[in-house]
Amino acid sequence: MYPTLIHIYGPISVHSYGAMIALGLIIFTLMALNDPRREKILSTDLFITLLIRGIIAAIVGGKVLFALTNWHLFDHPLEVIEFWHGGFSILGSILGIICVIPWYLKKYSIDKWQLLDLAALYAPLLQSIARIGCFFAGCCFGLPTTSFIGISIADEYGKICMRHPSQLYSSAILLFIFLFLYFVLQKRVRVPGVLALWYVVLVTTERFFVDFFREDHIIVPTPFLPFFSINQWIALIMCFTSVGLLLAGMKRKHYEPFQLH
């Protein structure tokens, strides 16, 4: 693993995880800005303003949900606001954006569904690149395995063992989700909001299945399904909520039914 790309001076370094997130954000921003639909939704200046606020909401949401689901990793509550340390939840970032950005869109009289569709189209690519940063940083790694696809990773005690490259699983699936949304689904969806809901369905499904291979799979005991983690339960709730909105919208004719040919 290569958690540090460049050591500058003292505690100041360029970390691989942060560098990959920055790269993903740059690509996301350039692709969204150059999308011809963006000019019809909002200006470039307003897009940048909302992007900055979205990044803040994503950071706060990701850190808060990680703290809530991994409270045992913190020695004191103030560590939650130490954003330079590891620990982050993608699901928390999505929830943070969902909770904050629609309020600003209403304030500026922007069609929230059209903008969320635009963001949802390129968000999986950003997430895919960020997961490569997880791989280089050595976080979010998988369970031990004897499979040929395992890779050698040192655990917290320095012991080398073969593990599932769960970060690369996520990166590959998220890249496929981006390609599916970009080249297939967006050409068949005509009603605002459908693409954004499909994005939530697909990325939460990805997290649900990949979580089975992650070492930080914190089980939440339940009578009927005692082997799901807390992140899987959150993913299921988000997924089924989005599926319900899709079905309800089609039933009420808020969304046009569509088929993949």
PDB file of C-alpha atoms in Angstrom:
ATOM      1  CA  MET A   1       0.000   0.000   0.000  1.00  0.00           C
ATOM      2  CA  TYR A   2       1.057   3.600  -0.617  1.00  0.00           C
ATOM      3  CA  PRO A   3      -0.851   5.801   1.862  1.00  0.00           C
ATOM      4  CA  THR A   4       1.554   8.734   1.359  1.00  0.00           C
ATOM      5  CA  LEU A   5       2.415   9.867  -2.152  1.00  0.00           C
ATOM      6  CA  ILE A   6       4.635  12.847  -1.333  1.00  0.00           C
ATOM      7  CA  HIS A   7       6.066  13.920   2.010  1.00  0.00           C
ATOM      8  CA  ILE A   8       6.416  17.705   1.980  1.00  0.00           C
ATOM      9  CA  TYR A   9       7.553  18.766   5.442  1.00  0.00           C
ATOM     10  CA  GLY A  10       6.928  17.548   8.979  1.00  0.00           C
ATOM     11  CA  PRO A  11       3.296  16.408   9.267  1.00  0.00           C
ATOM     12  CA  ILE A  12       2.431  17.850   5.844  1.00  0.00           C
ATOM     13  CA  SER A  13       2.080  15.212   3.142  1.00  0.00           C
ATOM     14  CA  VAL A  14       0.064  14.435   0.035  1.00  0.00           C
ATOM     15  CA  HIS A  15      -1.936  11.331   0.844  1.00  0.00           C
ATOM     16  CA  SER A  16      -3.035   8.925  -1.868  1.00  0.00           C
ATOM     17  CA  TYR A  17      -6.647   8.807  -0.643  1.00  0.00           C
ATOM     18  CA  GLY A  18      -6.990  12.586  -0.693  1.00  0.00           C
ATOM     19  CA  ALA A  19      -5.230  12.822  -4.047  1.00  0.00           C
ATOM     20  CA  MET A  20      -7.613  10.323  -5.662  1.00  0.00           C
ATOM     21  CA  ILE A  21     -10.647  12.105  -4.223  1.00  0.00           C
ATOM     22  CA  ALA A  22      -9.294  15.393  -5.604  1.00  0.00           C
ATOM     23  CA  LEU A  23      -8.755  13.763  -9.011  1.00  0.00           C
ATOM     24  CA  GLY A  24     -12.274  12.366  -8.949  1.00  0.00           C
ATOM     25  CA  LEU A  25     -13.720  15.753  -8.028  1.00  0.00           C
ATOM     26  CA  ILE A  26     -11.842  17.461 -10.859  1.00  0.00           C
ATOM     27  CA  ILE A  27     -13.114  14.932 -13.397  1.00  0.00           C
ATOM     28  CA  PHE A  28     -16.651  15.129 -11.956  1.00  0.00           C
ATOM     29  CA  THR A  29     -16.623  18.930 -12.142  1.00  0.00           C
ATOM     30  CA  LEU A  30     -15.269  19.104 -15.684  1.00  0.00           C
ATOM     31  CA  MET A  31     -17.721  16.525 -17.018  1.00  0.00           C
ATOM     32  CA  ALA A  32     -20.709  18.120 -15.292  1.00  0.00           C
ATOM     33  CA  LEU A  33     -19.745  21.643 -16.372  1.00  0.00           C
ATOM     34  CA  ASN A  34     -19.346  20.539 -19.991  1.00  0.00           C
ATOM     35  CA  ASP A  35     -22.626  18.642 -20.037  1.00  0.00           C
ATOM     36  CA  PRO A  36     -24.944  20.631 -22.377  1.00  0.00           C
ATOM     37  CA  ARG A  37     -27.870  20.184 -19.974  1.00  0.00           C
ATOM     38  CA  ARG A  38     -26.034  21.977 -17.167  1.00  0.00           C
ATOM     39  CA  GLU A  39     -26.345  25.424 -18.807  1.00  0.00           C
ATOM     40  CA  LYS A  40     -30.129  25.001 -18.903  1.00  0.00           C
ATOM     41  CA  ILE A  41     -30.258  24.196 -15.197  1.00  0.00           C
ATOM     42  CA  LEU A  42     -27.936  26.745 -13.588  1.00  0.00           C
ATOM     43  CA  SER A  43     -24.987  29.049 -14.256  1.00  0.00           C
ATOM     44  CA  THR A  44     -21.347  28.057 -13.876  1.00  0.00           C
ATOM     45  CA  ASP A  45     -20.861  30.283 -10.810  1.00  0.00           C
ATOM     46  CA  LEU A  46     -23.904  28.845  -9.064  1.00  0.00           C
ATOM     47  CA  PHE A  47     -22.818  25.322  -9.948  1.00  0.00           C
ATOM     48  CA  ILE A  48     -19.412  25.896  -8.326  1.00  0.00           C
ATOM     49  CA  THR A  49     -21.110  27.398  -5.267  1.00  0.00           C
ATOM     50  CA  LEU A  50     -23.384  24.382  -4.887  1.00  0.00           C
ATOM     51  CA  LEU A  51     -20.472  22.032  -5.553  1.00  0.00           C
ATOM     52  CA  ILE A  52     -18.504  23.518  -2.653  1.00  0.00           C
ATOM     53  CA  ARG A  53     -21.503  23.231  -0.345  1.00  0.00           C
ATOM     54  CA  GLY A  54     -22.107  19.700  -1.569  1.00  0.00           C
ATOM     55  CA  ILE A  55     -18.496  18.768  -0.787  1.00  0.00           C
ATOM     56  CA  ILE A  56     -18.866  20.159   2.732  1.00  0.00           C
ATOM     57  CA  ALA A  57     -22.146  18.280   3.227  1.00  0.00           C
ATOM     58  CA  ALA A  58     -20.547  15.082   1.910  1.00  0.00           C
ATOM     59  CA  ILE A  59     -17.548  15.403   4.240  1.00  0.00           C
ATOM     60  CA  VAL A  60     -19.679  16.105   7.299  1.00  0.00           C
ATOM     61  CA  GLY A  61     -22.233  13.407   6.466  1.00  0.00           C
ATOM     62  CA  GLY A  62     -19.538  10.851   5.693  1.00  0.00           C
ATOM     63  CA  LYS A  63     -17.660  11.558   8.895  1.00  0.00           C
ATOM     64  CA  VAL A  64     -20.758  11.620  11.127  1.00  0.00           C
ATOM     65  CA  LEU A  65     -22.164   8.326   9.835  1.00  0.00           C
ATOM     66  CA  PHE A  66     -18.751   6.700  10.125  1.00  0.00           C
ATOM     67  CA  ALA A  67     -18.535   7.876  13.737  1.00  0.00           C
ATOM     68  CA  LEU A  68     -22.037   6.604  14.510  1.00  0.00           C
ATOM     69  CA  THR A  69     -21.351   3.183  13.020  1.00  0.00           C
ATOM     70  CA  ASN A  70     -17.757   2.873  14.305  1.00  0.00           C
ATOM     71  CA  TRP A  71     -17.953   4.617  17.664  1.00  0.00           C
ATOM     72  CA  HIS A  72     -15.622   2.036  19.220  1.00  0.00           C
ATOM     73  CA  LEU A  73     -12.712   3.375  17.110  1.00  0.00           C
ATOM     74  CA  PHE A  74     -12.779   6.814  18.750  1.00  0.00           C
ATOM     75  CA  ASP A  75     -11.030   7.554  22.035  1.00  0.00           C
ATOM     76  CA  HIS A  76     -12.889  10.825  22.578  1.00  0.00           C
ATOM     77  CA  PRO A  77     -15.775  12.682  20.809  1.00  0.00           C
ATOM     78  CA  LEU A  78     -13.529  15.462  19.451  1.00  0.00           C
ATOM     79  CA  GLU A  79     -11.868  12.953  17.106  1.00  0.00           C
ATOM     80  CA  VAL A  80     -15.016  13.087  14.977  1.00  0.00           C
ATOM     81  CA  ILE A  81     -14.108  16.579  13.753  1.00  0.00           C
ATOM     82  CA  GLU A  82     -10.499  15.644  12.996  1.00  0.00           C
ATOM     83  CA  PHE A  83     -11.102  15.285   9.256  1.00  0.00           C
ATOM     84  CA  TRP A  84      -7.427  14.723   8.508  1.00  0.00           C
ATOM     85  CA  HIS A  85      -7.631  11.311  10.145  1.00  0.00           C
ATOM     86  CA  GLY A  86      -9.036   8.217   8.468  1.00  0.00           C
ATOM     87  CA  GLY A  87     -12.615   7.058   8.648  1.00  0.00           C
ATOM     88  CA  PHE A  88     -15.328   7.908   6.166  1.00  0.00           C
ATOM     89  CA  SER A  89     -18.709   6.609   4.961  1.00  0.00           C
ATOM     90  CA  ILE A  90     -19.849   7.010   1.367  1.00  0.00           C
ATOM     91  CA  LEU A  91     -23.443   6.324   2.392  1.00  0.00           C
ATOM     92  CA  GLY A  92     -23.143   9.146   4.916  1.00  0.00           C
ATOM     93  CA  SER A  93     -21.900  11.469   2.179  1.00  0.00           C
ATOM     94  CA  ILE A  94     -24.915  10.641   0.000  1.00  0.00           C
ATOM     95  CA  LEU A  95     -27.272  11.231   2.929  1.00  0.00           C
ATOM     96  CA  GLY A  96     -25.530  14.527   3.721  1.00  0.00           C
ATOM     97  CA  ILE A  97     -25.976  15.755   0.162  1.00  0.00           C
ATOM     98  CA  ILE A  98     -29.616  14.620   0.057  1.00  0.00           C
ATOM     99  CA  CYS A  99     -30.348  16.481   3.297  1.00  0.00           C
ATOM    100  CA  VAL A 100     -28.562  19.741   2.466  1.00  0.00           C
ATOM    101  CA  ILE A 101     -28.481  20.443  -1.268  1.00  0.00           C
ATOM    102  CA  PRO A 102     -32.275  20.378  -1.988  1.00  0.00           C
ATOM    103  CA  TRP A 103     -32.681  23.260   0.480  1.00  0.00           C
ATOM    104  CA  TYR A 104     -30.237  25.394  -1.522  1.00  0.00           C
ATOM    105  CA  LEU A 105     -31.868  24.372  -4.783  1.00  0.00           C
ATOM    106  CA  LYS A 106     -35.224  25.580  -3.466  1.00  0.00           C
ATOM    107  CA  LYS A 107     -33.595  28.809  -2.305  1.00  0.00           C
ATOM    108  CA  TYR A 108     -32.215  29.525  -5.778  1.00  0.00           C
ATOM    109  CA  SER A 109     -35.340  28.183  -7.572  1.00  0.00           C
ATOM    110  CA  ILE A 110     -33.409  25.425  -9.333  1.00  0.00           C
ATOM    111  CA  ASP A 111     -35.127  22.258 -10.520  1.00  0.00           C
ATOM    112  CA  LYS A 112     -33.736  19.840  -7.945  1.00  0.00           C
ATOM    113  CA  TRP A 113     -34.498  16.684  -9.883  1.00  0.00           C
ATOM    114  CA  GLN A 114     -32.716  17.843 -13.027  1.00  0.00           C
ATOM    115  CA  LEU A 115     -29.614  18.850 -11.073  1.00  0.00           C
ATOM    116  CA  LEU A 116     -29.640  15.659  -9.001  1.00  0.00           C
ATOM    117  CA  ASP A 117     -29.882  13.670 -12.231  1.00  0.00           C
ATOM    118  CA  LEU A 118     -26.848  15.517 -13.560  1.00  0.00           C
ATOM    119  CA  ALA A 119     -24.856  14.900 -10.374  1.00  0.00           C
ATOM    120  CA  ALA A 120     -25.974  11.266 -10.178  1.00  0.00           C
ATOM    121  CA  LEU A 121     -24.754  10.650 -13.717  1.00  0.00           C
ATOM    122  CA  TYR A 122     -21.109  11.403 -12.872  1.00  0.00           C
ATOM    123  CA  ALA A 123     -21.025  10.610  -9.132  1.00  0.00           C
ATOM    124  CA  PRO A 124     -20.267   6.881  -9.620  1.00  0.00           C
ATOM    125  CA  LEU A 125     -17.134   7.783 -11.581  1.00  0.00           C
ATOM    126  CA  LEU A 126     -15.998  10.034  -8.725  1.00  0.00           C
ATOM    127  CA  GLN A 127     -16.669   7.234  -6.246  1.00  0.00           C
ATOM    128  CA  SER A 128     -14.852   4.686  -8.413  1.00  0.00           C
ATOM    129  CA  ILE A 129     -11.709   6.828  -8.483  1.00  0.00           C
ATOM    130  CA  ALA A 130     -11.949   7.487  -4.730  1.00  0.00           C
ATOM    131  CA  ARG A 131     -12.089   3.742  -4.044  1.00  0.00           C
ATOM    132  CA  ILE A 132      -8.734   3.371  -5.773  1.00  0.00           C
ATOM    133  CA  GLY A 133      -7.483   5.859  -3.191  1.00  0.00           C
ATOM    134  CA  CYS A 134      -8.841   3.533  -0.484  1.00  0.00           C
ATOM    135  CA  PHE A 135      -6.818   0.720  -2.015  1.00  0.00           C
ATOM    136  CA  PHE A 136      -3.580   2.724  -2.016  1.00  0.00           C
ATOM    137  CA  ALA A 137      -4.247   3.957   1.517  1.00  0.00           C
ATOM    138  CA  GLY A 138      -4.802   0.408   2.782  1.00  0.00           C
ATOM    139  CA  CYS A 139      -8.196   1.173   4.315  1.00  0.00           C
ATOM    140  CA  CYS A 140     -11.525  -0.619   3.795  1.00  0.00           C
ATOM    141  CA  PHE A 141      -9.643  -3.814   2.933  1.00  0.00           C
ATOM    142  CA  GLY A 142     -11.334  -7.171   2.764  1.00  0.00           C
ATOM    143  CA  LEU A 143     -11.508 -10.393   4.683  1.00  0.00           C
ATOM    144  CA  PRO A 144      -8.719 -12.992   4.515  1.00  0.00           C
ATOM    145  CA  THR A 145      -9.042 -15.356   1.561  1.00  0.00           C
ATOM    146  CA  THR A 146      -7.277 -18.253  -0.113  1.00  0.00           C
ATOM    147  CA  SER A 147      -8.715 -17.318  -3.509  1.00  0.00           C
ATOM    148  CA  PHE A 148      -6.410 -16.511  -6.414  1.00  0.00           C
ATOM    149  CA  ILE A 149      -7.838 -12.977  -6.524  1.00  0.00           C
ATOM    150  CA  GLY A 150      -6.545 -12.201  -3.025  1.00  0.00           C
ATOM    151  CA  ILE A 151      -3.738  -9.693  -2.548  1.00  0.00           C
ATOM    152  CA  SER A 152      -1.052  -9.447   0.134  1.00  0.00           C
ATOM    153  CA  ILE A 153      -1.946  -6.824   2.727  1.00  0.00           C
ATOM    154  CA  ALA A 154      -0.468  -6.196   6.169  1.00  0.00           C
ATOM    155  CA  ASP A 155      -2.963  -6.058   9.007  1.00  0.00           C
ATOM    156  CA  GLU A 156      -2.840  -3.585  11.920  1.00  0.00           C
ATOM    157  CA  TYR A 157      -0.182  -5.750  13.593  1.00  0.00           C
ATOM    158  CA  GLY A 158       2.049  -5.845  10.515  1.00  0.00           C
ATOM    159  CA  LYS A 159       1.234  -9.450   9.636  1.00  0.00           C
ATOM    160  CA  ILE A 160       0.998 -10.137   5.898  1.00  0.00           C
ATOM    161  CA  CYS A 161      -1.975 -12.147   4.708  1.00  0.00           C
ATOM    162  CA  MET A 162      -4.041 -12.605   1.541  1.00  0.00           C
ATOM    163  CA  ARG A 163      -7.209 -10.545   1.533  1.00  0.00           C
ATOM    164  CA  HIS A 164     -10.091  -9.717  -0.767  1.00  0.00           C
ATOM    165  CA  PRO A 165      -9.353  -6.435  -2.609  1.00  0.00           C
ATOM    166  CA  SER A 166     -12.768  -5.101  -1.607  1.00  0.00           C
ATOM    167  CA  GLN A 167     -11.767  -1.558  -2.576  1.00  0.00           C
ATOM    168  CA  LEU A 168     -11.126  -2.708  -6.142  1.00  0.00           C
ATOM    169  CA  TYR A 169     -14.409  -4.636  -6.168  1.00  0.00           C
ATOM    170  CA  SER A 170     -16.206  -1.401  -5.322  1.00  0.00           C
ATOM    171  CA  SER A 171     -14.185   0.608  -7.835  1.00  0.00           C
ATOM    172  CA  ALA A 172     -14.943  -1.807 -10.678  1.00  0.00           C
ATOM    173  CA  ILE A 173     -18.672  -2.028  -9.873  1.00  0.00           C
ATOM    174  CA  LEU A 174     -18.990   1.744  -9.520  1.00  0.00           C
ATOM    175  CA  LEU A 175     -17.268   2.205 -12.875  1.00  0.00           C
ATOM    176  CA  PHE A 176     -19.778  -0.215 -14.406  1.00  0.00           C
ATOM    177  CA  ILE A 177     -22.633   1.740 -12.783  1.00  0.00           C
ATOM    178  CA  PHE A 178     -21.299   4.953 -14.330  1.00  0.00           C
ATOM    179  CA  LEU A 179     -21.055   3.350 -17.772  1.00  0.00           C
ATOM    180  CA  PHE A 180     -24.569   1.923 -17.424  1.00  0.00           C
ATOM    181  CA  LEU A 181     -26.066   5.261 -16.383  1.00  0.00           C
ATOM    182  CA  TYR A 182     -24.144   7.230 -18.994  1.00  0.00           C
ATOM    183  CA  PHE A 183     -24.436   5.026 -22.075  1.00  0.00           C
ATOM    184  CA  VAL A 184     -27.695   3.170 -21.429  1.00  0.00           C
ATOM    185  CA  LEU A 185     -30.085   4.553 -18.851  1.00  0.00           C
ATOM    186  CA  GLN A 186     -29.878   8.286 -19.517  1.00  0.00           C
ATOM    187  CA  LYS A 187     -30.865   7.697 -23.150  1.00  0.00           C
ATOM    188  CA  ARG A 188     -34.078   5.963 -22.096  1.00  0.00           C
ATOM    189  CA  VAL A 189     -35.175   8.125 -19.168  1.00  0.00           C
ATOM    190  CA  ARG A 190     -37.150  11.236 -20.026  1.00  0.00           C
ATOM    191  CA  VAL A 191     -38.567  12.283 -16.653  1.00  0.00           C
ATOM    192  CA  PRO A 192     -36.444  14.254 -14.155  1.00  0.00           C
ATOM    193  CA  GLY A 193     -35.573  12.412 -10.978  1.00  0.00           C
ATOM    194  CA  VAL A 194     -35.621   8.867 -12.313  1.00  0.00           C
ATOM    195  CA  LEU A 195     -31.879   8.822 -13.029  1.00  0.00           C
ATOM    196  CA  ALA A 196     -31.055  10.094  -9.521  1.00  0.00           C
ATOM    197  CA  LEU A 197     -33.246   7.430  -7.911  1.00  0.00           C
ATOM    198  CA  TRP A 198     -31.657   4.709 -10.042  1.00  0.00           C
ATOM    199  CA  TYR A 199     -28.249   5.971  -8.934  1.00  0.00           C
ATOM    200  CA  VAL A 200     -29.184   5.517  -5.270  1.00  0.00           C
ATOM    201  CA  VAL A 201     -30.594   2.050  -5.988  1.00  0.00           C
ATOM    202  CA  LEU A 202     -27.444   0.923  -7.796  1.00  0.00           C
ATOM    203  CA  VAL A 203     -24.792   2.368  -5.446  1.00  0.00           C
ATOM    204  CA  THR A 204     -26.547   1.105  -2.312  1.00  0.00           C
ATOM    205  CA  THR A 205     -26.857  -2.328  -3.909  1.00  0.00           C
ATOM    206  CA  GLU A 206     -23.129  -2.225  -4.618  1.00  0.00           C
ATOM    207  CA  ARG A 207     -22.353  -1.350  -1.017  1.00  0.00           C
ATOM    208  CA  PHE A 208     -24.695  -4.056   0.288  1.00  0.00           C
ATOM    209  CA  PHE A 209     -22.973  -6.886  -1.599  1.00  0.00           C
ATOM    210  CA  VAL A 210     -19.369  -5.671  -1.310  1.00  0.00           C
ATOM    211  CA  ASP A 211     -19.820  -5.292   2.448  1.00  0.00           C
ATOM    212  CA  PHE A 212     -19.873  -9.089   2.736  1.00  0.00           C
ATOM    213  CA  PHE A 213     -16.190  -9.072   1.694  1.00  0.00           C
ATOM    214  CA  ARG A 214     -15.039  -6.187   3.928  1.00  0.00           C
ATOM    215  CA  GLU A 215     -13.251  -6.749   7.202  1.00  0.00           C
ATOM    216  CA  ASP A 216     -15.051  -3.822   8.865  1.00  0.00           C
ATOM    217  CA  HIS A 217     -18.320  -5.746   8.519  1.00  0.00           C
ATOM    218  CA  ILE A 218     -19.936  -4.853  11.859  1.00  0.00           C
ATOM    219  CA  ILE A 219     -22.849  -7.240  12.367  1.00  0.00           C
ATOM    220  CA  VAL A 220     -26.118  -5.963  13.809  1.00  0.00           C
ATOM    221  CA  PRO A 221     -27.890  -8.981  15.362  1.00  0.00           C
ATOM    222  CA  THR A 222     -31.548  -9.290  14.360  1.00  0.00           C
ATOM    223  CA  PRO A 223     -33.979 -12.221  14.841  1.00  0.00           C
ATOM    224  CA  PHE A 224     -34.460 -12.967  11.137  1.00  0.00           C
ATOM    225  CA  LEU A 225     -31.301 -11.654   9.439  1.00  0.00           C
ATOM    226  CA  PRO A 226     -28.459 -11.923  11.973  1.00  0.00           C
ATOM    227  CA  PHE A 227     -25.631 -11.582   9.447  1.00  0.00           C
ATOM    228  CA  PHE A 228     -26.179  -8.068   8.021  1.00  0.00           C
ATOM    229  CA  SER A 229     -23.950  -5.161   9.023  1.00  0.00           C
ATOM    230  CA  ILE A 230     -25.219  -1.741  10.031  1.00  0.00           C
ATOM    231  CA  ASN A 231     -24.039  -0.309   6.693  1.00  0.00           C
ATOM    232  CA  GLN A 232     -25.973  -3.014   4.872  1.00  0.00           C
ATOM    233  CA  TRP A 233     -29.134  -2.119   6.769  1.00  0.00           C
ATOM    234  CA  ILE A 234     -28.644   1.552   5.883  1.00  0.00           C
ATOM    235  CA  ALA A 235     -28.037   0.601   2.247  1.00  0.00           C
ATOM    236  CA  LEU A 236     -31.184  -1.551   2.201  1.00  0.00           C
ATOM    237  CA  ILE A 237     -33.319   1.251   3.647  1.00  0.00           C
ATOM    238  CA  MET A 238     -31.994   3.754   1.098  1.00  0.00           C
ATOM    239  CA  CYS A 239     -32.378   1.261  -1.748  1.00  0.00           C
ATOM    240  CA  PHE A 240     -35.942   0.220  -0.920  1.00  0.00           C
ATOM    241  CA  THR A 241     -36.954   3.850  -0.342  1.00  0.00           C
ATOM    242  CA  SER A 242     -35.689   4.772  -3.806  1.00  0.00           C
ATOM    243  CA  VAL A 243     -37.356   1.743  -5.381  1.00  0.00           C
ATOM    244  CA  GLY A 244     -40.592   2.728  -3.651  1.00  0.00           C
ATOM    245  CA  LEU A 245     -40.347   6.270  -5.020  1.00  0.00           C
ATOM    246  CA  LEU A 246     -39.726   4.925  -8.508  1.00  0.00           C
ATOM    247  CA  LEU A 247     -42.721   2.595  -8.337  1.00  0.00           C
ATOM    248  CA  ALA A 248     -44.960   5.226  -6.751  1.00  0.00           C
ATOM    249  CA  GLY A 249     -43.964   7.766  -9.369  1.00  0.00           C
ATOM    250  CA  MET A 250     -44.783   5.384 -12.214  1.00  0.00           C
ATOM    251  CA  LYS A 251     -48.122   4.477 -10.632  1.00  0.00           C
ATOM    252  CA  ARG A 252     -49.081   8.127 -10.241  1.00  0.00           C
ATOM    253  CA  LYS A 253     -47.713   8.948 -13.705  1.00  0.00           C
ATOM    254  CA  HIS A 254     -45.121  11.330 -12.277  1.00  0.00           C
ATOM    255  CA  TYR A 255     -42.573   9.244 -14.148  1.00  0.00           C
ATOM    256  CA  GLU A 256     -42.983   7.754 -17.544  1.00  0.00           C
ATOM    257  CA  PRO A 257     -42.569   3.969 -17.620  1.00  0.00           C
ATOM    258  CA  PHE A 258     -39.536   2.941 -19.617  1.00  0.00           C
ATOM    259  CA  GLN A 259     -38.025  -0.299 -20.809  1.00  0.00           C
ATOM    260  CA  LEU A 260     -34.485  -1.256 -21.658  1.00  0.00           C
ATOM    261  CA  HIS A 261     -34.380  -2.554 -25.212  1.00  0.00           C
TER     262      HIS A 261
END
